[in-house]
Short mmCIF file of C-alpha atoms in Angstrom, two decimals:
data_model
loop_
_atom_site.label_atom_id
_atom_site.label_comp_id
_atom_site.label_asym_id
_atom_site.label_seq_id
_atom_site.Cartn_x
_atom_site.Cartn_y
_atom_site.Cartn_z
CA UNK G 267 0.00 0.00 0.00
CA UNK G 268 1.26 3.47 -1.11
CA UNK G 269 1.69 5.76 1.55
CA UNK G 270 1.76 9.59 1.19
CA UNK G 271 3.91 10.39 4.41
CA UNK G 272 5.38 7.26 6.99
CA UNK G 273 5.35 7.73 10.58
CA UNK G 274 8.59 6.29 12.11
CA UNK G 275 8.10 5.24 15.95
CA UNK G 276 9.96 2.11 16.69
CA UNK G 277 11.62 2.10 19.65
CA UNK G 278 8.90 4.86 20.90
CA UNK G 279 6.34 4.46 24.07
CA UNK G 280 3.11 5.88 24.64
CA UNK G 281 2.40 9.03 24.28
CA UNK G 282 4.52 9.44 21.59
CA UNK G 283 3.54 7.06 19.04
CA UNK G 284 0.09 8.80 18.79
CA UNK G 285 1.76 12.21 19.44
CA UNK G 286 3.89 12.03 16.27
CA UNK G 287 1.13 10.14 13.99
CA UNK G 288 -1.57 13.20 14.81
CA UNK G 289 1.43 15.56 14.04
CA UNK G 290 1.44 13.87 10.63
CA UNK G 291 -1.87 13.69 9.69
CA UNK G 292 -2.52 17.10 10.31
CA UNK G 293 -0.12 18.13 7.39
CA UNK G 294 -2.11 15.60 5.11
CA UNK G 295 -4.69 15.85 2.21
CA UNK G 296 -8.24 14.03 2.63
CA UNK G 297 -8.11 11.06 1.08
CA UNK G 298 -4.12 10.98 1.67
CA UNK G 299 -2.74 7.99 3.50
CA UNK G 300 -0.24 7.63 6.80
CA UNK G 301 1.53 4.60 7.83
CA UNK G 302 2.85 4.40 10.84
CA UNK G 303 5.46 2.20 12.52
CA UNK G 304 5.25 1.42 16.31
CA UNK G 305 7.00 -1.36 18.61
CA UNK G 306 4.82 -0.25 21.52
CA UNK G 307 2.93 -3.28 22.01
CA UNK G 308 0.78 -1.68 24.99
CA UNK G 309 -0.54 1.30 22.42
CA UNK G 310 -1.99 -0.80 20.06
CA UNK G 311 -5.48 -0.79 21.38
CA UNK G 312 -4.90 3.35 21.90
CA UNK G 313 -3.74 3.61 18.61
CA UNK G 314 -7.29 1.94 16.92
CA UNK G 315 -9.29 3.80 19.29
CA UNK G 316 -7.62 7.52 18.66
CA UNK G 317 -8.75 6.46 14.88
CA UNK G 318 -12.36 5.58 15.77
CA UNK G 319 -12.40 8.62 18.09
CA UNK G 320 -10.47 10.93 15.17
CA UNK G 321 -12.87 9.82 12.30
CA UNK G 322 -10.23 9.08 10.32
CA UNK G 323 -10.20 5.50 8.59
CA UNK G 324 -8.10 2.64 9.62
CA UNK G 325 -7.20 1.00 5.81
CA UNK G 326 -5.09 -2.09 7.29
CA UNK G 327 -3.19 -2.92 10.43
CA UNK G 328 -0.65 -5.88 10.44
CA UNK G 329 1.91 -6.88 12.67
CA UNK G 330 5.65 -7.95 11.30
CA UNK G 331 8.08 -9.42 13.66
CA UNK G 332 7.05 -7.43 16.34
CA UNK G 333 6.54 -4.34 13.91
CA UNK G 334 2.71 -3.09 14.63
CA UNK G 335 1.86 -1.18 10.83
CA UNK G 336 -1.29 0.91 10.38
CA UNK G 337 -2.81 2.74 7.62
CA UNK G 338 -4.70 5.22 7.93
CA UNK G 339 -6.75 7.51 5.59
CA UNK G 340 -7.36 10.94 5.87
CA UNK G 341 -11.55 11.54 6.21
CA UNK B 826 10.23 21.70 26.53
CA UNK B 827 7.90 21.26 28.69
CA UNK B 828 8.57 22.25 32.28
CA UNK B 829 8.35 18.75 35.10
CA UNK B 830 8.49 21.12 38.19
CA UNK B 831 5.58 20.49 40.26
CA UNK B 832 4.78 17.20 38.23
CA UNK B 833 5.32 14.86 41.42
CA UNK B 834 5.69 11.14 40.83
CA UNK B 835 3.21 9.43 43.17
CA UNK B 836 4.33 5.52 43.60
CA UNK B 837 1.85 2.29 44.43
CA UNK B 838 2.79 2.35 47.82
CA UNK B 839 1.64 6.04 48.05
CA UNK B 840 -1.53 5.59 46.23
CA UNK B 841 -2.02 2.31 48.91
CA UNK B 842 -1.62 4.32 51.78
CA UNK B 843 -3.74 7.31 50.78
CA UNK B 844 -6.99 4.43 49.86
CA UNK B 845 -6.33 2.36 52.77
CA UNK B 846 -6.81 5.34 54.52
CA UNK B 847 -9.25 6.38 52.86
CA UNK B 848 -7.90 9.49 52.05
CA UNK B 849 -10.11 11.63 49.17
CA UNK B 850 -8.29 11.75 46.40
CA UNK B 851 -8.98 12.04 42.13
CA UNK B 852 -7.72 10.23 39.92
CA UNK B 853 -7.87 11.03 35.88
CA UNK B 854 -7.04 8.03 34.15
CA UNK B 855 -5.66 8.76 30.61
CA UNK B 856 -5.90 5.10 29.31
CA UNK B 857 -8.08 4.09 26.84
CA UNK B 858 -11.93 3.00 27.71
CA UNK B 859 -11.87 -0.78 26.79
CA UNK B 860 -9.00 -0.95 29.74
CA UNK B 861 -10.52 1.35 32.30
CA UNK B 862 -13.54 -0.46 31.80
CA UNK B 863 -12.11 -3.43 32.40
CA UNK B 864 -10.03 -3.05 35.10
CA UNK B 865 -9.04 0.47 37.63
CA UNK B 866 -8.24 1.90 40.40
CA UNK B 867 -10.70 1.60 43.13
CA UNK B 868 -11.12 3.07 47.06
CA UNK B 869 -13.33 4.35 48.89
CA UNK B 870 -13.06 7.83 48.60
CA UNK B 871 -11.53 8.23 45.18
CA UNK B 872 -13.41 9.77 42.46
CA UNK B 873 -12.32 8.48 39.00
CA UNK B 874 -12.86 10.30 35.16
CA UNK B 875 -11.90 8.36 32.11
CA UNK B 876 -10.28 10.60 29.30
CA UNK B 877 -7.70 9.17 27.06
CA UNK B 878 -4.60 10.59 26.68
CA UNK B 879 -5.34 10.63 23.05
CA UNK B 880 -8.18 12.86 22.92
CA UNK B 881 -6.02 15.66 24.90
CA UNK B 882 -3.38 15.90 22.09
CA UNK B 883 -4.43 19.51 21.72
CA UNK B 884 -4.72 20.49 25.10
CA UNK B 885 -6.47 20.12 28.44
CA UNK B 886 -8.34 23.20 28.37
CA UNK B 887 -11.84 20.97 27.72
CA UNK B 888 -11.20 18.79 31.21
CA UNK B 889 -10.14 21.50 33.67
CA UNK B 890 -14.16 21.62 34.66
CA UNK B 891 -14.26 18.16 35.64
CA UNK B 892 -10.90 18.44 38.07
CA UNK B 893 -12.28 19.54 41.60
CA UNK B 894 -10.53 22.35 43.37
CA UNK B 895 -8.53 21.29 46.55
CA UNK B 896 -8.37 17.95 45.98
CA UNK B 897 -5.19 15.59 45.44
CA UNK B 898 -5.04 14.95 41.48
CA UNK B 899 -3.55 11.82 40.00
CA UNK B 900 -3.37 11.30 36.45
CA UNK B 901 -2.75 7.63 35.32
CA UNK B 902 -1.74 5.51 32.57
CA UNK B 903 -0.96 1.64 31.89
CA UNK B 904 2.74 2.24 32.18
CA UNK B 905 3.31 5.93 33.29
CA UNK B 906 4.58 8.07 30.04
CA UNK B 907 1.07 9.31 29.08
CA UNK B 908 0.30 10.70 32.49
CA UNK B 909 3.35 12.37 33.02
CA UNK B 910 2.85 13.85 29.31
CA UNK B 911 -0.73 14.56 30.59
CA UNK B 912 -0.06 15.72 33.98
CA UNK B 913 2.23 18.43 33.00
CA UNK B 914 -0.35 20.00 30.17
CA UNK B 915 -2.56 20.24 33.42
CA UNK B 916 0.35 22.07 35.45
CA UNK B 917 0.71 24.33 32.22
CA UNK B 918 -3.02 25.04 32.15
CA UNK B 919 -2.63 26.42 35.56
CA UNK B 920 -3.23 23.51 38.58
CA UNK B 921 -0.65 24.05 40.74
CA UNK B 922 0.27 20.40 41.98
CA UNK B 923 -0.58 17.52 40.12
CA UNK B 924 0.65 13.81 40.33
CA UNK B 925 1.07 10.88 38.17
CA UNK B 926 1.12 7.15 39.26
CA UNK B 927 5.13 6.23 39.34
CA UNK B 928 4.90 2.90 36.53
CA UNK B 929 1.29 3.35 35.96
CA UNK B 930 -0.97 0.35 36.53
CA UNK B 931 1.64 -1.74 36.07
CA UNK B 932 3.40 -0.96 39.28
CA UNK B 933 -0.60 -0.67 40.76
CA UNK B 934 -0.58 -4.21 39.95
CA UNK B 935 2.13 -5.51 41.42
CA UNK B 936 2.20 -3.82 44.92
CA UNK B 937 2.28 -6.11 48.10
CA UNK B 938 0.95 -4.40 51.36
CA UNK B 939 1.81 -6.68 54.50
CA UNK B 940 -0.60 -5.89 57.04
CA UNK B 941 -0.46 -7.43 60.33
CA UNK B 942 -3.90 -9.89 61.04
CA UNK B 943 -3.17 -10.75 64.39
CA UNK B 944 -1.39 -13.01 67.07
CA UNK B 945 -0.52 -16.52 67.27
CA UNK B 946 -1.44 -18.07 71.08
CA UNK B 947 1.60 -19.14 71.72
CA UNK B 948 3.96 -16.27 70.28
CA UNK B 949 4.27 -15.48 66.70
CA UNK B 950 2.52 -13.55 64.34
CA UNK B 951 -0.21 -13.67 61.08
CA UNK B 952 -0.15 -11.43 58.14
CA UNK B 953 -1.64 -10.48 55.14
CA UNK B 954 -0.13 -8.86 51.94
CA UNK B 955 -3.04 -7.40 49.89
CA UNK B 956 -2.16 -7.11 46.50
CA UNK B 957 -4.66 -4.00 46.03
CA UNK B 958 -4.29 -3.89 41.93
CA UNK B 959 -5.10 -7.06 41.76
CA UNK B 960 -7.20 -8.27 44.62
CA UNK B 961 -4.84 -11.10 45.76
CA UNK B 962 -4.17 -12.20 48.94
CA UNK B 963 -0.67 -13.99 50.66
CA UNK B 964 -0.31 -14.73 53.83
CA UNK B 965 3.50 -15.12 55.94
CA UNK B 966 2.85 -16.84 59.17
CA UNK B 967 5.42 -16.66 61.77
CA UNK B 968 6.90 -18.50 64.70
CA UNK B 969 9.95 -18.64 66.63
CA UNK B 970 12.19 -17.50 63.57
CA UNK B 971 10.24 -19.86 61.27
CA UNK B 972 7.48 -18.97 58.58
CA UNK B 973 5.21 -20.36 56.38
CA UNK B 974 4.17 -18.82 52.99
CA UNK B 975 0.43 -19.42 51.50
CA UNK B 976 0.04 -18.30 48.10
CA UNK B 977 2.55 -16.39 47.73
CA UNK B 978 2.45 -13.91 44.40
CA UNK B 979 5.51 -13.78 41.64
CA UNK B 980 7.07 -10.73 43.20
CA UNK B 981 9.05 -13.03 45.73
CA UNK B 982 11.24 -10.87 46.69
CA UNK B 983 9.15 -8.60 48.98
CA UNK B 984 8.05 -12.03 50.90
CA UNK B 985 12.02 -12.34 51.41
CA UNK B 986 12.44 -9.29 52.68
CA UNK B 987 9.73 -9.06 54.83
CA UNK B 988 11.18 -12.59 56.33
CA UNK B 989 14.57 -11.10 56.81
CA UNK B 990 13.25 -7.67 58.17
CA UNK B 991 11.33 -9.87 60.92
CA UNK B 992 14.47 -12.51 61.89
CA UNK B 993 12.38 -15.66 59.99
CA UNK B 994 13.43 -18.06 57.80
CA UNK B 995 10.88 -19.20 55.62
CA UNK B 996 10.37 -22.80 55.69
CA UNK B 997 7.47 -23.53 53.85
CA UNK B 998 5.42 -22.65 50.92
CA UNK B 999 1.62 -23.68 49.89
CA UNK B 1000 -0.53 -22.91 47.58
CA UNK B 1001 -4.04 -23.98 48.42
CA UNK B 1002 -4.58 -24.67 44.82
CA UNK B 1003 -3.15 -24.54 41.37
CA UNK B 1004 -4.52 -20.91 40.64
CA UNK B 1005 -5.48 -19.58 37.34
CA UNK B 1006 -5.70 -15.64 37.88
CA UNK B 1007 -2.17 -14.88 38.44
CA UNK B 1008 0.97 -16.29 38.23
CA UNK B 1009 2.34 -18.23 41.58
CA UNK B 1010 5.18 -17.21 43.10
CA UNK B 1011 5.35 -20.65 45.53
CA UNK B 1012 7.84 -22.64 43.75
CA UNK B 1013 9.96 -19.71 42.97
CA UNK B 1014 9.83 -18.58 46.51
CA UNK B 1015 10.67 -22.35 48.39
CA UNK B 1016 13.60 -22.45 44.98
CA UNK B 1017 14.97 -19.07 46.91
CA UNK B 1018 14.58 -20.02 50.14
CA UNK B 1019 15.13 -23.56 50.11
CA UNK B 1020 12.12 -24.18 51.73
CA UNK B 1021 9.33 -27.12 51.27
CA UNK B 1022 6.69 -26.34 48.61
CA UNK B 1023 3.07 -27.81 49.00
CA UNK B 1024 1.09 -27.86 46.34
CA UNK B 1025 -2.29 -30.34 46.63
CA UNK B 1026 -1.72 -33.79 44.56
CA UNK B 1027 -5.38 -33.24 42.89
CA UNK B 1028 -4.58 -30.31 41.14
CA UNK B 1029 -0.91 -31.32 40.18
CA UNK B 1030 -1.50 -34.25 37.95
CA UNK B 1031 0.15 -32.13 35.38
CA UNK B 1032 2.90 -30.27 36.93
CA UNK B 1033 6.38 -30.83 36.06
CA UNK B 1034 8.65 -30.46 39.07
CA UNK B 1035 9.19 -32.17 42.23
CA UNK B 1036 6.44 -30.92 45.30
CA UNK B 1037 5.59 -32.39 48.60
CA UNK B 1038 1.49 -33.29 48.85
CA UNK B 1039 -0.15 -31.30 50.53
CA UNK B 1040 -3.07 -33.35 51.98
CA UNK B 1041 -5.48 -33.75 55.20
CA UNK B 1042 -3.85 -35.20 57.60
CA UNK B 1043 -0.71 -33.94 57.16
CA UNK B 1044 -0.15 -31.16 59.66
CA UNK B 1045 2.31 -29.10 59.54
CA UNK B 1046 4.69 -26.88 62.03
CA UNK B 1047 5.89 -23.72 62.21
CA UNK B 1048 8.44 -22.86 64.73
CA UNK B 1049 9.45 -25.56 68.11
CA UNK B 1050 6.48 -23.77 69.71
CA UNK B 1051 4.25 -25.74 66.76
CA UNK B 1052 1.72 -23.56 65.61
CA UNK B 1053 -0.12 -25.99 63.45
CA UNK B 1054 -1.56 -25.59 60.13
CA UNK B 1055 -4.35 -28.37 59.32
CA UNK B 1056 -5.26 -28.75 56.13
CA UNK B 1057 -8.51 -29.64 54.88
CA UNK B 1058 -9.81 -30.77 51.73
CA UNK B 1059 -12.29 -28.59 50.56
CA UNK B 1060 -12.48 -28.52 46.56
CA UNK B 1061 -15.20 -26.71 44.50
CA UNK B 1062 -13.25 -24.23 43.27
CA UNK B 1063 -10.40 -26.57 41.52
CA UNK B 1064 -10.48 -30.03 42.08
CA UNK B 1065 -7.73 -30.34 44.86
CA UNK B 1066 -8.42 -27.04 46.27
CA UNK B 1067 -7.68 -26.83 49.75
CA UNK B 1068 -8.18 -24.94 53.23
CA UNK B 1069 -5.92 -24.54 56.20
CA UNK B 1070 -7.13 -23.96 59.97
CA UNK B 1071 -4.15 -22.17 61.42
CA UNK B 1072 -3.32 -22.26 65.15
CA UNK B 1073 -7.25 -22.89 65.76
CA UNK B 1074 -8.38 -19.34 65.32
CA UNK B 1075 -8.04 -18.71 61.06
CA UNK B 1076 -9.23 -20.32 58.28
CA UNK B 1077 -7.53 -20.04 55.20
CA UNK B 1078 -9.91 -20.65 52.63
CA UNK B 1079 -7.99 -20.00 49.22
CA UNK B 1080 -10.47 -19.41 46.18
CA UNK B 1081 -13.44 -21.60 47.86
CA UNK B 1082 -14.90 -19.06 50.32
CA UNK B 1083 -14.77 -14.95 49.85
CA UNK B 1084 -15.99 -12.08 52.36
CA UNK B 1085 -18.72 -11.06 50.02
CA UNK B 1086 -18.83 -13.90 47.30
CA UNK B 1087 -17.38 -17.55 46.59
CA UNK B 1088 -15.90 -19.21 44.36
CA UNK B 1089 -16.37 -19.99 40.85
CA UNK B 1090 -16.01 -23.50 39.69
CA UNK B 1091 -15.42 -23.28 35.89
CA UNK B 1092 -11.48 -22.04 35.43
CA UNK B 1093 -10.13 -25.50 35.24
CA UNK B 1094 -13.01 -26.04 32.46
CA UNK B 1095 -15.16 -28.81 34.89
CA UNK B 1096 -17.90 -26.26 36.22
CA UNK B 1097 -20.56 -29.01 35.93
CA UNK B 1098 -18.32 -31.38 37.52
CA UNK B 1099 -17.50 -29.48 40.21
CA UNK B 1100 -21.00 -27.45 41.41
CA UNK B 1101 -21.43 -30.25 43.88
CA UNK B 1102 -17.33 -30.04 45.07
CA UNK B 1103 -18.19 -26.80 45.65
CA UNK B 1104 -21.43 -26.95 47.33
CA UNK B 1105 -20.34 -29.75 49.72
CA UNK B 1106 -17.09 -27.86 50.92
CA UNK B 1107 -19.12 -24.67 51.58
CA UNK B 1108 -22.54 -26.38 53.06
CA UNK B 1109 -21.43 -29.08 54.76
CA UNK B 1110 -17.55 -29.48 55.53
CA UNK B 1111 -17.31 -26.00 56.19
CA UNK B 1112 -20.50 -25.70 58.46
CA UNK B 1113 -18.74 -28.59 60.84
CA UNK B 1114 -15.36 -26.64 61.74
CA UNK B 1115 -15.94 -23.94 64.59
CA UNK B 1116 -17.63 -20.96 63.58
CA UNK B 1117 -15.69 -18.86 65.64
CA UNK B 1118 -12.93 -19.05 62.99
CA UNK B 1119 -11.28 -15.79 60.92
CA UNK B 1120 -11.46 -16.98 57.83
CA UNK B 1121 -8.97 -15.09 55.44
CA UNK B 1122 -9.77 -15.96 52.09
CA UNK B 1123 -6.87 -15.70 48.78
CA UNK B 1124 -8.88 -13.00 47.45
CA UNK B 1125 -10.96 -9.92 47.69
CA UNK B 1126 -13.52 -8.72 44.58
CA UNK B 1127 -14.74 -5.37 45.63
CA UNK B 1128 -12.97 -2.66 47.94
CA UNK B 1129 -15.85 -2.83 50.42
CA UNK B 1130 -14.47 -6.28 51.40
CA UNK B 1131 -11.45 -4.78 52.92
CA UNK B 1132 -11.64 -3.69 56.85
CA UNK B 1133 -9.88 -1.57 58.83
CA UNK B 1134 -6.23 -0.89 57.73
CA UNK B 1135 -7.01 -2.80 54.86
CA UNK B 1136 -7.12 -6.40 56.86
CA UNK B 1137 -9.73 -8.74 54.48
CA UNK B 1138 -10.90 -10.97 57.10
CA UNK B 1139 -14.77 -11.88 58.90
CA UNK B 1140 -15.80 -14.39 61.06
CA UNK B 1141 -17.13 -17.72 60.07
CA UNK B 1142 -20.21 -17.63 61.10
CA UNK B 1143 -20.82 -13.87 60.04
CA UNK B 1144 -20.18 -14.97 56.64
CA UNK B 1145 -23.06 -17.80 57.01
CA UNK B 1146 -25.59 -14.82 57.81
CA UNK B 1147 -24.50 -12.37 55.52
CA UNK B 1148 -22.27 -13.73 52.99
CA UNK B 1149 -25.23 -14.67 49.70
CA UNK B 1150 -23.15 -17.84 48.43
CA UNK B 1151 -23.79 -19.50 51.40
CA UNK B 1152 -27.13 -18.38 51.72
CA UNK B 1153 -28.76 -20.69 48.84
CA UNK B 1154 -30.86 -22.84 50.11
CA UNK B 1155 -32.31 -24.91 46.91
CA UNK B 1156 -29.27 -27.09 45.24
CA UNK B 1157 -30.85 -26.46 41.92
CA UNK B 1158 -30.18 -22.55 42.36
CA UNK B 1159 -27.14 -22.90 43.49
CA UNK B 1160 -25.77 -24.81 40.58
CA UNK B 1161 -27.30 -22.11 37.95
CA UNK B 1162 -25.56 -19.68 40.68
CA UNK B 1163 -22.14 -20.94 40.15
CA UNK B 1164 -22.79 -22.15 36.80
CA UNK B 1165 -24.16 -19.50 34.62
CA UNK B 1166 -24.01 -15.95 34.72
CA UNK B 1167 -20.24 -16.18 35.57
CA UNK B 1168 -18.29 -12.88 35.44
CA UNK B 1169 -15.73 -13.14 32.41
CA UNK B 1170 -12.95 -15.40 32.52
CA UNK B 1171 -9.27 -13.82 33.60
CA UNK B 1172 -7.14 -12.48 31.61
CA UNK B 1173 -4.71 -15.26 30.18
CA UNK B 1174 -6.05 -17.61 32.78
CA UNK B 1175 -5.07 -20.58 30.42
CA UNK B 1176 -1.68 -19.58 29.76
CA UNK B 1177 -1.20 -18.83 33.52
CA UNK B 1178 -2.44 -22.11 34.71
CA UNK B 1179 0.48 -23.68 32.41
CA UNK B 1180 3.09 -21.40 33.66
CA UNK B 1181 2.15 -22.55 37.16
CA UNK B 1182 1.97 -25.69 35.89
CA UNK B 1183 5.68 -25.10 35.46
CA UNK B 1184 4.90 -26.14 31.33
CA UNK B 1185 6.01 -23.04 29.78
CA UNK B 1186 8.18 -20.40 30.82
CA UNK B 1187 7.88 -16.39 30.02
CA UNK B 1188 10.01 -13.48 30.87
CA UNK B 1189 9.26 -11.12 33.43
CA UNK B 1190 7.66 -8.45 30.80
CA UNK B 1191 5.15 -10.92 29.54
CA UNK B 1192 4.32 -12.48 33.34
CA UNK B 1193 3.24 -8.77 33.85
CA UNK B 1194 0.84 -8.18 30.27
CA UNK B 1195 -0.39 -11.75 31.37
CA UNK B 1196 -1.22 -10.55 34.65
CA UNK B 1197 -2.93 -7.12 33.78
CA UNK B 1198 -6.71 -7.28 34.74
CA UNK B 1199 -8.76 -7.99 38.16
CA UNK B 1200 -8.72 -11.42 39.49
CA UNK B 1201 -12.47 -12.36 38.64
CA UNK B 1202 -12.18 -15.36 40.67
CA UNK B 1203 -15.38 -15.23 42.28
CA UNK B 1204 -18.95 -15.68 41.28
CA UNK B 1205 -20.12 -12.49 42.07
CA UNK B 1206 -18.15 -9.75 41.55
CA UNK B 1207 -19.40 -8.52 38.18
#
């Protein structure tokens, strides 16, 4: 999946996973898409909810070797 | 940069103190609802809001309302990062002292209080550690410099201390049954110590290291002045659950008997099996011991089951008038009781009964995410 801007936060803990991927997606276009890279296990569930809560649309979220990946679409 | 002075770090032991005191305090926990609905801090006189950290990314203007003037503020999170990030856009947005919770829940859940239960008759003391985060009970009882663990938590090390602090050696360690809530610390504990562990034969048909049986019968001493602890079969809850009677005044009754609730039959998957186990330990064998006994159970659900200065204990008999699992009189009830409508089941209770199984090992960082959640041991606490 093509994203327009990628949010680098491996190695990162909660806040600032969500911190930097609101940061991002503020800059973007509707219809634009964000992926964002996180090794916090624990924000996970934060992460999904803060896109539920944000309107914004969760495309796909996989996990690779520990990697959480989400993509989300400008609304 | 954002300025830390007057962001205070508040730790578990803290936070214990100030609820077993029942201190007023508020607490704004910043994690997200699925988790605070699942599982939180809980006291008496604490007043709790729910606003995730993530809907205060641009600012805290919208919550300062909610925060009461004059009280103690707490902001928490599961592991501490988001309160402190929260706590000090509240101290920016003008509140002049506010706290976080030092390790977030995480440290909540692993706190041991010891709090002293009482006197042994002939010298020697009985207490309690109340695991308030997660609503487990251990118990250290102690005797001319020797001491007996029962259920004792995976934090061993505070059970070690508290030993040494008090000139003890810890000779033995029970659990009253395999548990499936949390991870037991027992074998670690006697490993450490070098001390006996007991574990009941009926529930250890599948563990994989050496135990002595703990079975009725075989009493056993603590300290030359023997203070005995008898225990009794009693299963319901697991099938070779089991109580102790220590020094004739307490009853240890593990995860069979509660202040406020029982047990719950189903977490070793033989609910139907076990309704009548259950119903026979808590009707009959129980009703024949003498009901002047403390009974000091493994667990408490709710915060109204702890005393004064925290101690979780009631009399026998005061739990056969007020307590409502033994008040069923039909057997038929009483098995749709115990049987259906159970609270969920706790977190990772499969993969916990296999670690204390001894079958698989984890590392310390997944023993904790295993152990997040309340205990949900009993039938009634939802």
């Amino acid at each position: 999946m093509k994203a327009t801007i990628t949010v680098d936060t491996k190695g990162m803990s909660c806040p600032l996973p969500i911190v930097k991927a609101k940061k991002a997606i503020d800059q973007l276009e509707v219809g634009q898409i964000m992926e964002v890279l996180s090794t916090d296990k624990g924000s996970v569930n934060d992460f999904q909810a803060w896109v539920k809560q944000t309107k914004q649309e969760l495309v796909r979220y996989e996990e690779d070797q520990g990697v959480h990946i989400f993509y989300v679409r400008k609304v | 940069m954002t300025s830390t002075t007057g962001v205070i770090a508040m730790t578990a032991k803290e936070l214990t103190q100030i609820i077993l005191t029942k201190e007023k305090i508020f607490i704004l926990d910043v994690r997200n609802e699925s988790d605070f609905n699942d599982w939180r801090i809980e006291g008496e006189n604490t007043e709790t809001i729910n606003i995730p950290y993530f809907q205060l990314l641009d600012g805290v203007e919208s919550i300062m309302e909610k925060v009461p003037v004059g009280r103690t503020l707490l902001v928490v999170c599961a592991k501490e990062g988001s309160s402190k990030y929260v706590a000090e856009q509240m101290l920016d947005a003008g509140i002049s002292q506010v706290y976080y919770l030092q390790g977030g829940m995480k440290s909540w859940n692993e706190y041991l209080q010891p709090v002293k239960i009482g006197d042994l008759k002939q010298g020697g003391a009985i207490y309690q550690f109340v695991r308030l985060g997660k609503g487990c009970l251990s118990y250290m009882i102690m005797s001319e410099g020797e001491a007996a663990v029962i259920d004792a938590l995976r934090m061993t090390e505070i059970f070690v201390q508290f030993a040494e602090e008090s000139g003890v050696q810890i000779k033995h360690v029970l659990d009253t049954h395999l548990h499936a809530d949390h991870i037991s610390g027992g074998r670690k504990l006697a490993e450490e110590t070098r001390a006996t562990y007991w574990l009941p034969p009926k529930d250890a048909d599948e563990v994989v290291f050496p135990y002595a049986k703990l079975e009725e019968g075989n009493n056993i001493t603590i300290g030359s002045t023997a203070i005995y602890m008898e225990p009794i079969y009693s299963p319901g809850h697991t099938k070779g659950s089991t109580s102790f009677i220590v020094d004739k005044q307490y009853l240890l009754t593990g995860d069979i008997l509660f202040i406020e609730s029982i047990g719950r039959p189903d977490l070793a998957g033989k609910a139907d099996d076990w309704v009548g186990d259950l119903r026979t330990s808590l009707y009959h064998r129980y009703k024949q011991l003498a009901q002047d006994l403390i009974v000091l159970p493994a667990h408490f659900g709710k915060i109204t089951e702890l005393g004064e200065g925290g101690k979780v204990m009631a009399q026998l008999s005061e739990l056969y008038r007020n307590n409502a699992g033994l008040n069923i009189d039909s057997e038929e009830i009483f098995r749709i009781a115990v049987s259906e409508n159970l609270p969920s089941q706790p977190h990772a209770y499969q993969e916990i009964r296999r670690m204390n199984m001894g079958k698989i090992t984890t590392s310390k960082e997944e023993q904790r995410d295993m152990e997040m959640g309340p205990n949900r041991c009993a039938v009634h606490d939802n």
